[in-house]
C-alpha positions as semicolon CSV with decimal commas, in nm:
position;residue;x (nm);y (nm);z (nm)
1;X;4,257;2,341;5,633
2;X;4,285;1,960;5,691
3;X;3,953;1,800;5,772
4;X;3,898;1,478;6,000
5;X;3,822;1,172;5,699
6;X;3,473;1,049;5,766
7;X;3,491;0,648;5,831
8;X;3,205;0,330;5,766
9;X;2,965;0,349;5,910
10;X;2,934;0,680;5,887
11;X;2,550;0,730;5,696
12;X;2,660;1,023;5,539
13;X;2,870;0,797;5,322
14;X;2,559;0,632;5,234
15;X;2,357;0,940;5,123
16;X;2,243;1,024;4,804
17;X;2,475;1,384;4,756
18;X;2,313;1,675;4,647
19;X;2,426;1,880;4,383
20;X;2,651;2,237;4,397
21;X;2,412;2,460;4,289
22;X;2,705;2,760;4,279
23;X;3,031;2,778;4,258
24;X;3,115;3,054;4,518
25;X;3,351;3,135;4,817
26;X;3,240;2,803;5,023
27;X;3,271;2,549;4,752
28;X;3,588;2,733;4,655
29;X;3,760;2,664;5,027
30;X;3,579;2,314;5,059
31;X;3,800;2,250;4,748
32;X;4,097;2,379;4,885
33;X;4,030;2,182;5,259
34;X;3,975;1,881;5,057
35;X;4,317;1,937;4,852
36;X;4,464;1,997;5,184
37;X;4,302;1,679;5,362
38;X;4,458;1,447;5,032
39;X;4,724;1,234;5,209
40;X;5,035;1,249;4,954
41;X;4,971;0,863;4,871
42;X;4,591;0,902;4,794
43;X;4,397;0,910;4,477
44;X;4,156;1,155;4,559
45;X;3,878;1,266;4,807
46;X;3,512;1,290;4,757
47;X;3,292;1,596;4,987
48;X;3,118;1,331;5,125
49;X;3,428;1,138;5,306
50;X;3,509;1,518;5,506
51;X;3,158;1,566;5,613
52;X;2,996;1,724;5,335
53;X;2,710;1,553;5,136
54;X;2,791;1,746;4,789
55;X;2,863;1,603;4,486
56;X;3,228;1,718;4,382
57;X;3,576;1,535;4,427
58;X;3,940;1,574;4,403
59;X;4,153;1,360;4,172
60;X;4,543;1,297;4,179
61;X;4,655;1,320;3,792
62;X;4,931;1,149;3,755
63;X;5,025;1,242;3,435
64;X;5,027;1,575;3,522
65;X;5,111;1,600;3,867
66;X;4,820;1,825;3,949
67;X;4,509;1,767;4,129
68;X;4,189;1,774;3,923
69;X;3,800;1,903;4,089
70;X;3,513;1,732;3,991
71;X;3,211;1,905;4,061
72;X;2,846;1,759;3,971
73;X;3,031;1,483;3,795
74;X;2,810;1,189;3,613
75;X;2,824;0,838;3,481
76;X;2,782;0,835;3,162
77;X;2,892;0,481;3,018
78;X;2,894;0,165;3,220
């Protein structure tokens, strides 16, 4: 289901997001709400800009044409 996008100044947008601890049947329809909230011109969507102060996303590929979840992602080289 399409979600309402979380604008600045929004403090959630600010918070440090915690962790998915499991994948189950909430994470699993978050991911398909944020799939469904993904204008056709955007990039992705992070939990945090629907609401949700987890740390997973949703990336556009554009090589593939598919839309890629990131969940618990890291930097690792800066």
């Amino acid at each position: 289901m399409k979600q309402k996008i979380v604008i600045v100044p929004d403090p959630i947008l600010r918070q440090k997001s915690k962790p998915v601890a499991v994948i189950d049947k909430k994470i699993l329809a978050l991911i398909a709400d944020m799939k469904d909230t993904m204008d056709s011109k955007g990039a992705g969507i992070s939990a945090p800009q629907i609401g949700k102060s987890l740390r997973m996303c949703v990336v556009k590929s554009r090589a593939k044409k598919e839309m890629i979840v990131f969940i618990n992602p890291e930097i690792t080289y800066r």
